[in-house]
Amino acid sequence: MTTPLAVGTLAVGASEHRPLIISLFGAFVVATLFITVWAGRQTRGAADFYAGGRQFTGFQNGLAISGDYMSAASFLGIAGAIALFGYDGFLYSIGFLVAWLVALLLVAEPLRNSGRYTMGDVLAYRMRQRPVRTAAGVSTIVVSIFYLLAQMAGAGVLVSLLLGITSDGGKVGIVALVGVLMIVYVTIGGMKGTTWVQMVKAVLLIAGALLLTLLVMWKFNFNVSELLGKAAENSGKGTSFLEPGLKYGKTAETKLDFVSLGLALVLGTAGLPHILIRFYTVPTAKAARKSVNWAIGIIGAFYLMTIALGFGAAALLDRADIIASNPAGNTAAPLLAQELGGGPDSTGGAILLAVISAVAFATILAVVAGLTLASSSSFAHDLYVNVIRRGKASETEEVRAARWATVVIGAVAIGLGALARDMNVAGLVALAFAVAASANLPTILYSLFWKRFTTTGALWSIYGGLISAVGLVLFSPVVSGKPTSMFKNVDFYWFPLENPGLISIPLAFLLGWLGTVLSKEPADPQKYAELEVRSLTGAGAH
Amino acid sequence: MTTEAAPPPGGADTRPASPGAEQFAAVQQSPEFGELRKAHRSFAFPLTVAFIAWYLLYVLLSNYAGGFMGAKVFGNINVALVLGLGQFATTFLIAWLYSRHAARALDPKAQALKSRLEAGE
């Protein structure tokens, strides 16, 4: 999710494989469009559009959460990072998984019990509605757009790479195609359609990863030590390939940056709006708990398989070939599939490459749809209905606003994705996690568990976290001053870390506390009684 | 929910009659609710501190204790990999422990209070 998806230079796969890849992509698109239209026919009111009618089971939602969470960068990015940097790449897998415990122990059930459609429902529950809803809506949209931007840029780079499209016009076309598909999924299918698309994608991704894992392990007699030994030898780095530090251990600053990234990863997940709204698709808090447990199992199994994928690629492929195909290693998993199928010139290699590429494409589409739904829901429910219309919009008007918001956000994402197609998207996704951990998580936790928390505290924490996280990245080497920056030719950076989490997360917690202590209006004890009782018992839940 | 966010009429959500503010306040002050709150917090809070500390320890060891992390345990398996897999194991373990605790100690209490509130006592 936060590994680099930089621009590649060489197309994977000979041109004769392209018809196969395109037909598999096409098959996935047609199948998901069928699901979308079918789901759209059953989508009537707001609860259907935002929450899929709240009728999914814990297992179904767990599968859908896994589909929403494991983005293309998780599959291709982590495999690539391990293939190039060995053990340091695996550290991503760990952070992404452990983060789920915050959601399980503290957030999922209370959120399900006390909210309706969006994260803002819970943040604004005890507070003055309009300012806090505005803050929650802005923060949801900012986090989702950063995440979306990264996925769109990755989609453009990756799909054009796999299909061998190298012209600028072709890449813009691919980004636009992904954007239009996602608008169709979300506007027609709503949460129900999107959830089914996530489930299909999760099954495909797990099956694809499992197939590659079994093929790799079979080559090494199911002996992990043998696999690691060959990977270390083939990487040219020796045993240091299996130890921490190859990527982050260079200087004191990169080490600090790693701590910052680690903090953002573990605290970011429970503040990601597109993950939080998934808890509303099940009927009860108990089902929400079950869905997180399933997600932990599925995501954990997947991240364990990244060991075989990443070290397998390092052991079986030529390092120079991986880098030549994509400097950030993002095509390592498809290349590994090609190798396991029998090599570049074999039919088996072509088929396996096509299958794994289609899985990657499905992954991107599904994640992008989930993100768009989260931001358009928040726009319609938090900003349009509760702020602009002061709660006086009809349900039909609300859903119509959500659909229009989807089209606008989709168009914005296409525009930004087309502009950002040559950017390194690592900073963008890590920023999405850091912003979520700074702007959203402190207020969620304070709202649920701290009686004295006030509107002023919430506003200070949300805006303070949002502005400090985004601001620090603006003045970090992600944006300017280094060869890997977005703007290579200017230099206005003064903040040394790429990830702002180490500063912005504690700051947002501090501001929430400070704003509360200095607040002129005290917290409303009755509202807290209502929220606390509802969040723990589920009484009066929607 | 507040009046500003009142559900629109004819919504697809079917929900029981929402209890009033006095009822929520009364339940919040009740000893049964105090027990539920304590059963949740005394389990979830220390465990959260523990797994975040264990995760950060692991991150810091990766950064600053390269020699220790690189030590071979058997074959090509080193301490770093064993501890990394340990993070997976503790995550699965904590998820299981919490779910067991919730099913035993939280769900029955929550259900009793919910029924009481929705019966309008």
XYZ file of C-alpha atoms in Angstrom:
663
model
C 0.000 0.000 0.000
C 2.778 2.432 0.619
C 5.499 0.951 -1.477
C 6.754 2.816 -4.503
C 4.896 2.480 -7.748
C 7.317 4.419 -9.882
C 7.409 4.522 -13.633
C 8.792 1.547 -15.444
C 10.779 1.595 -18.582
C 10.158 -1.763 -20.140
C 6.894 -3.445 -20.966
C 6.390 -6.869 -19.462
C 5.453 -9.694 -21.732
C 5.737 -10.004 -25.457
C 2.995 -8.509 -27.571
C 1.478 -11.889 -28.463
C 0.308 -12.238 -24.836
C -1.637 -9.024 -24.975
C -4.916 -10.422 -26.379
C -5.021 -12.910 -23.480
C -4.374 -10.210 -20.857
C -6.989 -7.942 -22.445
C -9.626 -10.694 -22.581
C -9.080 -11.528 -18.893
C -9.331 -7.837 -17.968
C -12.471 -7.664 -20.102
C -13.976 -10.735 -18.426
C -13.485 -9.181 -14.978
C -14.998 -5.882 -16.096
C -18.052 -7.576 -17.656
C -18.607 -9.810 -14.606
C -18.374 -6.909 -12.167
C -20.654 -4.749 -14.294
C -23.271 -7.518 -14.133
C -22.952 -7.569 -10.340
C -23.230 -3.785 -10.266
C -26.405 -3.660 -12.342
C -27.925 -6.484 -10.294
C -27.084 -4.693 -7.045
C -28.289 -1.390 -8.456
C -31.761 -2.804 -9.011
C -32.030 -3.513 -5.294
C -30.661 -0.142 -4.212
C -33.481 2.196 -3.235
C -32.966 4.225 -0.070
C -29.989 5.792 1.645
C -29.290 2.706 3.811
C -28.941 0.672 0.600
C -26.728 3.173 -1.155
C -24.421 3.910 1.797
C -24.521 0.664 3.750
C -25.668 -2.026 1.320
C -28.893 -2.447 3.303
C -26.835 -3.567 6.389
C -27.558 -7.163 5.459
C -24.097 -8.578 4.811
C -22.806 -11.333 7.073
C -19.622 -11.060 9.128
C -17.798 -13.367 6.747
C -18.957 -11.512 3.626
C -17.953 -8.188 5.089
C -14.625 -9.607 6.299
C -13.911 -10.678 2.738
C -14.976 -7.258 1.431
C -12.790 -5.475 4.015
C -9.858 -7.581 2.853
C -10.671 -6.620 -0.725
C -10.821 -2.946 0.210
C -7.596 -3.065 2.219
C -5.252 -5.070 0.008
C -4.578 -2.589 -2.760
C -2.432 -3.153 -5.835
C 0.513 -1.741 -3.948
C 0.009 -4.394 -1.240
C 0.170 -7.162 -3.820
C 2.653 -5.747 -6.311
C 4.332 -3.186 -4.062
C 5.215 -5.402 -1.104
C 6.276 -8.279 -3.347
C 8.475 -5.813 -5.232
C 9.877 -4.236 -2.075
C 10.836 -7.661 -0.692
C 12.295 -8.710 -4.057
C 14.561 -5.649 -4.038
C 15.174 -4.852 -0.362
C 14.645 -8.238 1.212
C 13.618 -8.158 4.842
C 12.849 -4.395 4.920
C 10.051 -4.968 2.427
C 8.434 -7.472 4.782
C 8.167 -4.816 7.511
C 5.255 -3.287 5.572
C 3.270 -6.505 5.824
C 3.646 -6.524 9.603
C 2.568 -2.909 10.161
C -0.466 -3.273 7.913
C -1.633 -6.339 9.840
C -1.003 -5.281 13.457
C -2.961 -2.076 12.748
C -6.157 -4.122 12.610
C -6.066 -4.705 16.363
C -6.747 -1.001 16.977
C -9.849 -1.333 14.808
C -10.926 -4.545 16.519
C -10.421 -3.562 20.164
C -11.402 0.086 20.124
C -13.211 1.268 17.013
C -15.242 -1.250 14.972
C -18.013 -2.144 17.426
C -18.669 1.292 18.987
C -18.687 2.809 15.512
C -21.188 0.262 14.248
C -23.406 0.818 17.260
C -23.524 4.582 17.194
C -23.179 5.675 13.574
C -25.332 5.485 10.487
C -23.426 6.037 7.251
C -20.164 7.922 7.724
C -17.252 8.482 10.077
C -18.666 11.970 10.671
C -21.750 10.438 12.328
C -19.606 9.335 15.256
C -17.243 12.319 15.347
C -20.117 14.810 15.424
C -22.391 12.773 17.706
C -21.756 14.742 20.899
C -20.631 17.955 19.281
C -22.045 20.978 17.541
C -23.068 19.363 14.269
C -22.134 21.825 11.559
C -18.490 22.637 12.398
C -17.555 19.056 13.327
C -19.367 17.512 10.348
C -17.586 19.980 8.094
C -14.224 18.996 9.590
C -15.005 15.280 9.326
C -16.170 15.664 5.732
C -13.095 17.646 4.714
C -10.788 15.162 6.397
C -12.555 12.151 4.820
C -12.310 13.668 1.359
C -8.649 14.685 1.771
C -7.591 11.226 3.013
C -9.590 9.468 0.287
C -8.306 11.699 -2.499
C -4.667 11.109 -1.505
C -5.301 7.378 -1.398
C -7.240 7.562 -4.657
C -4.597 9.609 -6.384
C -2.008 6.998 -5.540
C -4.201 4.157 -6.809
C -5.030 5.999 -10.027
C -1.418 6.874 -10.713
C -0.451 3.287 -9.938
C -3.222 1.989 -12.181
C -2.067 4.100 -15.071
C 1.560 3.105 -14.728
C 0.885 -0.542 -14.047
C -1.807 -1.320 -16.556
C -0.070 0.556 -19.318
C 3.104 -1.310 -18.406
C 1.394 -4.682 -18.500
C -0.402 -3.880 -21.746
C 2.676 -2.350 -23.283
C 1.108 1.099 -23.737
C 3.876 3.651 -23.367
C 2.480 6.798 -24.985
C 1.233 9.598 -22.728
C -2.149 9.588 -24.443
C -2.486 5.852 -23.825
C -1.698 6.213 -20.113
C -4.212 9.041 -19.705
C -6.723 6.845 -21.515
C -6.153 3.963 -19.073
C -6.521 6.261 -16.054
C -9.729 7.668 -17.556
C -11.064 4.165 -18.215
C -10.447 3.120 -14.587
C -12.113 6.333 -13.420
C -15.200 5.866 -15.575
C -15.594 2.231 -14.489
C -15.410 3.226 -10.854
C -18.030 5.956 -11.338
C -20.313 3.338 -12.919
C -19.726 0.839 -10.074
C -20.483 3.353 -7.359
C -23.317 5.397 -8.877
C -25.244 2.343 -10.063
C -24.292 -0.325 -7.551
C -23.861 1.796 -4.410
C -22.438 0.027 -1.360
C -24.080 -3.270 -2.280
C -22.478 -3.430 -5.715
C -19.129 -2.196 -4.382
C -19.146 -4.791 -1.579
C -19.726 -7.656 -4.015
C -16.973 -6.356 -6.281
C -14.624 -6.289 -3.243
C -15.526 -9.872 -2.370
C -14.896 -11.156 -5.896
C -11.611 -9.301 -5.993
C -10.512 -10.629 -2.584
C -11.145 -14.223 -3.683
C -9.248 -13.667 -6.949
C -6.331 -12.023 -5.132
C -6.054 -14.749 -2.497
C -6.323 -17.470 -5.160
C -3.681 -15.800 -7.315
C -1.290 -15.323 -4.400
C -1.874 -18.874 -3.168
C -1.151 -20.330 -6.602
C 2.136 -18.425 -6.868
C 3.074 -19.311 -3.284
C 2.504 -23.027 -3.870
C 4.508 -22.942 -7.109
C 7.397 -21.130 -5.393
C 7.408 -23.420 -2.361
C 7.227 -26.482 -4.613
C 10.440 -25.329 -6.318
C 12.124 -25.170 -2.906
C 10.716 -28.425 -1.551
C 8.481 -26.447 0.843
C 11.604 -25.455 2.770
C 11.569 -21.767 3.771
C 15.221 -21.781 4.796
C 16.229 -23.047 1.355
C 14.110 -20.331 -0.310
C 15.680 -17.596 1.844
C 19.198 -18.925 1.208
C 18.699 -18.882 -2.545
C 17.109 -15.403 -2.394
C 20.052 -13.999 -0.410
C 22.554 -15.593 -2.793
C 20.735 -14.522 -5.968
C 20.185 -10.963 -4.718
C 23.920 -10.334 -4.600
C 23.532 -8.867 -1.091
C 24.305 -12.000 0.893
C 22.837 -12.468 4.363
C 22.194 -8.722 4.763
C 19.272 -9.323 2.366
C 17.573 -11.259 5.157
C 18.258 -8.630 7.848
C 16.662 -5.252 8.602
C 18.324 -2.111 7.275
C 18.867 -2.588 3.549
C 16.355 0.139 2.776
C 15.885 2.138 5.978
C 19.124 1.560 7.854
C 21.356 3.983 5.983
C 21.355 7.115 8.169
C 19.875 8.394 11.430
C 17.232 10.209 9.381
C 16.083 7.182 7.400
C 15.862 5.259 10.677
C 13.698 7.972 12.206
C 11.621 7.999 9.031
C 11.005 4.309 9.473
C 9.736 4.828 13.025
C 7.472 7.552 11.662
C 6.160 5.266 8.915
C 5.665 2.439 11.404
C 3.604 4.704 13.667
C 1.461 5.973 10.782
C 0.793 2.434 9.553
C -0.252 1.006 12.907
C -2.491 3.965 13.801
C -3.730 4.844 10.307
C -5.921 1.858 9.500
C -8.556 2.565 12.162
C -8.911 6.106 10.807
C -9.318 5.284 7.114
C -12.849 6.373 6.126
C -13.270 3.764 3.374
C -12.496 1.028 5.911
C -14.693 2.530 8.661
C -17.841 2.721 6.508
C -17.567 -1.001 5.824
C -18.639 -1.644 9.436
C -22.065 -0.189 8.626
C -22.813 -2.933 6.086
C -23.465 -5.551 8.787
C -26.521 -5.653 11.061
C -24.868 -5.663 14.517
C -21.683 -4.888 16.449
C -21.151 -8.618 16.904
C -21.168 -9.042 13.123
C -18.739 -6.107 12.854
C -16.399 -7.925 15.277
C -16.705 -11.111 13.247
C -15.934 -9.251 10.045
C -12.741 -7.788 11.541
C -11.718 -11.256 12.717
C -12.224 -12.664 9.229
C -10.334 -9.715 7.773
C -7.411 -10.284 10.171
C -7.311 -13.948 9.164
C -7.516 -13.292 5.422
C -5.175 -10.293 5.375
C -2.731 -12.075 7.697
C -2.651 -15.135 5.446
C -2.105 -12.915 2.434
C 0.769 -11.011 4.041
C 2.407 -14.284 5.056
C 2.309 -15.276 1.398
C 4.185 -12.089 0.483
C 7.247 -13.838 1.972
C 7.056 -16.507 -0.722
C 6.189 -14.010 -3.477
C 8.905 -11.489 -2.615
C 11.734 -13.834 -1.672
C 10.629 -16.160 -4.485
C 11.047 -13.339 -6.997
C 14.442 -12.529 -5.490
C 15.493 -16.176 -5.700
C 14.204 -17.020 -9.172
C 14.517 -13.780 -11.149
C 17.527 -11.763 -12.185
C 17.664 -8.605 -10.051
C 18.645 -6.521 -13.079
C 15.567 -7.742 -14.961
C 13.227 -6.748 -12.110
C 14.723 -3.256 -11.958
C 14.740 -2.884 -15.737
C 11.041 -3.702 -15.860
C 10.165 -1.299 -13.031
C 12.733 0.501 -10.853
C 10.505 0.177 -7.777
C 9.995 -3.566 -8.281
C 6.256 -3.284 -8.905
C 6.283 -5.826 -11.703
C 8.166 -8.468 -9.682
C 5.016 -10.514 -8.964
C 3.844 -10.692 -12.624
C 7.425 -11.471 -13.720
C 7.562 -14.208 -11.101
C 4.302 -15.631 -12.480
C 5.775 -15.663 -15.969
C 8.908 -17.440 -14.714
C 6.903 -20.015 -12.744
C 4.709 -20.715 -15.757
C 7.753 -21.725 -17.773
C 9.489 -18.501 -18.750
C 8.885 -15.585 -21.135
C 8.627 -17.657 -24.308
C 6.324 -20.392 -23.052
C 2.555 -20.592 -23.276
C 2.373 -21.457 -19.564
C 4.339 -18.330 -18.718
C 2.042 -16.222 -20.879
C -1.096 -17.627 -19.282
C 0.114 -17.218 -15.704
C 1.341 -13.698 -16.427
C -2.043 -12.803 -17.909
C -3.922 -14.247 -14.937
C -1.820 -12.434 -12.332
C -2.023 -9.173 -14.286
C -5.796 -9.452 -14.444
C -5.860 -10.011 -10.661
C -3.797 -6.847 -10.193
C -6.216 -4.935 -12.398
C -9.221 -6.224 -10.444
C -7.473 -5.143 -7.245
C -6.976 -1.576 -8.420
C -10.559 -1.200 -9.660
C -12.100 -2.496 -6.448
C -10.003 -0.324 -4.123
C -10.682 2.753 -6.217
C -14.441 2.080 -6.063
C -14.324 1.725 -2.258
C -12.465 5.015 -1.859
C -14.851 6.878 -4.126
C -17.853 5.576 -2.238
C -16.363 6.737 1.082
C -15.737 10.258 -0.117
C -19.025 10.706 -1.957
C -20.950 9.342 1.063
C -19.234 11.818 3.330
C -19.831 14.671 0.910
C -23.544 13.909 0.623
C -24.282 12.887 4.218
C -21.940 15.131 6.217
C -21.497 18.201 4.054
C -24.592 18.420 1.847
C -27.365 17.157 4.110
C -26.141 18.125 7.563
C -24.175 21.284 6.835
C -25.564 22.857 3.672
C -29.192 21.743 4.037
C -29.105 21.656 7.863
C -30.579 18.168 7.983
C -33.613 19.111 5.936
C -32.996 17.121 2.763
C -35.163 14.164 1.793
C -33.622 10.725 1.426
C -34.054 10.856 -2.358
C -32.236 14.181 -2.495
C -29.467 12.797 -0.293
C -28.835 9.755 -2.492
C -28.979 11.921 -5.595
C -26.340 14.206 -4.051
C -24.166 11.164 -3.289
C -24.393 9.979 -6.897
C -23.472 13.392 -8.269
C -20.623 13.634 -5.769
C -19.330 10.303 -7.114
C -19.217 11.683 -10.631
C -17.398 14.836 -9.488
C -14.902 12.958 -7.284
C -14.350 10.440 -10.085
C -13.632 13.261 -12.505
C -11.246 14.910 -10.027
C -9.470 11.577 -9.525
C -9.129 11.083 -13.288
C -7.701 14.585 -13.621
C -5.242 14.213 -10.733
C -4.370 10.646 -11.718
C -3.577 11.776 -15.237
C -1.414 14.602 -13.881
C 0.250 12.376 -11.307
C 0.885 9.467 -13.636
C 4.642 9.979 -13.566
C 4.910 10.581 -9.830
C 6.264 8.266 -7.242
C 3.099 7.491 -5.333
C 4.772 6.100 -2.205
C 4.597 9.424 -0.423
C 0.948 9.855 -1.328
C -0.262 6.604 0.223
C 1.943 6.915 3.287
C 0.497 10.406 3.615
C -3.041 9.018 3.437
C -2.201 6.736 6.385
C -0.473 9.532 8.301
C -3.339 11.974 7.701
C -5.896 9.362 8.776
C -3.925 8.612 11.947
C -3.519 12.332 12.733
C -6.821 13.903 11.680
C -9.268 11.077 12.406
C -8.053 8.602 15.004
C -7.508 10.978 17.975
C -11.011 12.440 17.613
C -12.588 9.001 17.192
C -10.923 7.734 20.381
C -11.547 10.897 22.435
C -15.202 11.018 21.312
C -15.842 7.433 22.303
C -13.885 7.236 25.540
C -13.327 10.706 27.033
C -16.268 12.276 28.819
C -14.880 15.819 28.852
C -14.014 16.011 25.135
C -15.533 19.108 23.485
C -16.297 20.566 20.069
C -13.251 22.840 20.320
C -11.044 19.828 21.104
C -12.437 17.942 18.116
C -11.918 20.848 15.728
C -8.370 21.537 16.959
C -7.461 17.878 16.672
C -8.975 17.275 13.224
C -7.725 20.465 11.596
C -4.436 20.430 13.519
C -3.744 16.839 12.467
C -4.849 17.467 8.898
C -2.864 20.668 8.394
C 0.289 19.474 10.153
C 0.360 16.154 8.286
C -0.311 17.656 4.861
C 1.903 20.685 5.580
C 4.915 18.654 6.707
C 4.712 16.503 3.582
C 4.550 19.637 1.440
C 7.903 20.687 2.892
C 9.390 17.182 2.868
C 11.628 15.544 0.274
C 8.518 13.795 -1.106
C 7.540 17.051 -2.801
C 10.784 18.836 -3.592
C 14.554 18.884 -3.451
C 15.529 15.297 -4.242
C 15.825 13.262 -7.434
C 12.843 11.165 -6.309
C 10.613 14.186 -5.498
C 7.442 15.166 -7.328
C 9.060 18.444 -8.358
C 12.681 17.667 -9.006
C 13.782 21.095 -10.134
C 12.742 23.157 -7.144
C 13.909 22.860 -3.574
C 11.820 24.174 -0.698
C 12.060 21.307 1.711
C 13.129 21.727 5.312
C 11.357 18.805 7.022
C 13.761 15.859 6.744
C 11.327 12.917 7.042
C 9.180 11.608 4.223
C 6.435 10.537 6.601
C 5.024 13.168 8.987
C 3.404 10.710 11.440
C 6.056 10.989 14.157
C 5.209 14.702 14.588
C 1.615 15.073 13.400
C 0.036 12.132 15.269
C 1.216 13.118 18.778
C 0.450 16.753 17.911
C -3.159 15.924 16.999
C -3.627 14.000 20.265
C -2.120 16.938 22.163
C -4.329 19.494 20.374
C -7.456 17.478 21.119
C -6.567 17.533 24.799
C -5.514 21.195 24.801
C -8.607 22.363 22.898
C -10.777 20.543 25.414
C -9.002 21.913 28.472
C -9.096 25.480 27.127
C -12.657 25.138 25.852
C -15.152 27.743 27.088
C -18.195 25.518 26.642
C -18.063 22.293 28.657
C -18.937 18.896 27.195
C -22.614 17.938 27.159
C -22.901 15.124 29.745
C -26.252 13.942 28.389
C -24.920 13.547 24.877
C -21.982 11.577 26.217
C -24.310 9.345 28.227
C -26.265 8.675 25.061
C -23.167 7.962 22.947
C -21.479 5.832 25.597
C -24.539 3.697 26.284
C -25.343 3.285 22.614
C -21.763 2.509 21.592
C -21.382 -0.235 24.194
C -24.866 -1.758 24.146
C -26.123 -1.186 20.600
C -29.413 0.211 21.898
C -31.247 2.168 19.219
C -28.663 1.246 16.588
C -29.619 1.794 12.978
C -28.803 11.048 16.899
C -29.499 14.744 17.163
C -32.469 16.566 15.736
C -30.302 17.951 12.955
C -29.468 14.469 11.807
C -32.919 13.045 12.315
C -33.663 10.167 9.958
C -35.802 11.124 7.031
C -39.314 9.643 7.051
C -39.819 6.408 5.201
C -36.174 5.368 5.404
C -35.228 1.791 4.634
C -33.757 1.447 8.138
C -36.047 -0.359 10.485
C -35.202 0.606 14.013
C -36.836 0.209 17.351
C -38.173 3.288 19.088
C -35.192 5.268 20.314
C -34.960 5.664 24.084
C -35.004 9.175 25.507
C -32.156 11.188 27.013
C -33.213 10.519 30.631
C -33.173 6.788 30.012
C -29.670 6.915 28.582
C -28.486 8.971 31.551
C -30.136 6.539 33.988
C -28.564 3.517 32.316
C -25.157 5.187 32.192
C -25.325 5.689 35.978
C -26.499 2.136 36.658
C -24.120 -0.394 38.257
C -24.756 -2.874 35.420
C -23.497 -0.393 32.864
C -20.517 0.394 35.082
C -19.637 -3.289 34.992
C -19.946 -3.436 31.190
C -17.749 -0.364 30.772
C -15.174 -1.799 33.153
C -15.229 -5.205 31.450
C -14.497 -3.554 28.116
C -11.937 -0.981 29.222
C -9.978 -3.151 31.642
C -9.462 -5.652 28.839
C -9.091 -3.520 25.707
C -6.985 -0.636 27.059
C -4.061 -2.570 28.607
C -3.998 -4.949 25.646
C -3.843 -2.011 23.203
C -0.936 -0.470 25.103
C 0.763 -3.878 25.154
C 0.527 -4.676 21.458
C 1.529 -1.164 20.386
C 4.531 -1.320 22.735
C 5.504 -4.756 21.386
C 5.152 -3.525 17.800
C 7.216 -0.388 18.472
C 9.840 -2.470 20.264
C 10.054 -4.609 17.154
C 10.381 -1.518 14.907
C 13.100 -0.090 17.156
C 14.977 -3.407 17.303
C 14.882 -3.538 13.492
C 16.371 -0.057 13.384
C 18.908 -0.092 16.162
C 19.766 -3.713 16.960
C 20.845 -5.044 13.581
C 23.329 -7.523 15.037
C 20.783 -9.140 17.311
C 18.129 -9.248 14.588
C 20.571 -10.791 12.109
C 21.578 -13.654 14.388
C 20.774 -17.042 12.845
C 18.294 -19.221 14.691
C 18.377 -22.203 12.352
C 19.262 -22.549 8.695
C 18.737 -19.162 7.065
C 16.020 -18.183 9.545
C 17.219 -15.251 11.687
C 15.870 -13.516 14.810
C 14.290 -10.738 12.692
C 12.132 -13.211 10.781
C 11.160 -15.111 13.916
C 10.132 -11.864 15.668
C 8.300 -10.708 12.530
C 6.340 -13.943 12.433
C 5.857 -13.435 16.176
C 3.993 -10.204 15.372
C 1.657 -12.224 13.161
C 1.182 -14.788 15.916
C 0.433 -12.210 18.626
C -2.009 -10.404 16.312
C -3.955 -13.603 15.706
C -3.757 -14.474 19.411
C -5.000 -11.079 20.621
C -7.869 -11.096 18.103
C -8.905 -14.513 19.399
C -8.532 -13.534 23.079
C -10.565 -10.368 22.619
C -13.342 -12.155 20.755
C -13.544 -14.805 23.440
C -13.648 -12.147 26.156
C -16.315 -10.187 24.254
C -18.528 -13.229 23.771
C -18.264 -14.205 27.449
C -18.098 -10.947 29.348
C -19.429 -8.194 27.081
C -22.194 -9.543 24.847
C -24.541 -10.843 27.582
C -24.263 -7.608 29.608
C -24.732 -5.445 26.509
C -27.738 -7.467 25.372
C -29.431 -7.222 28.766
C -29.026 -3.441 28.881
C -30.147 -3.078 25.264
C -33.336 -5.047 25.877
C -34.042 -3.014 28.986
C -33.610 0.267 27.126
C -35.630 -0.754 24.119
C -38.452 -2.070 26.283
C -38.662 1.535 27.467
C -38.168 0.942 31.167
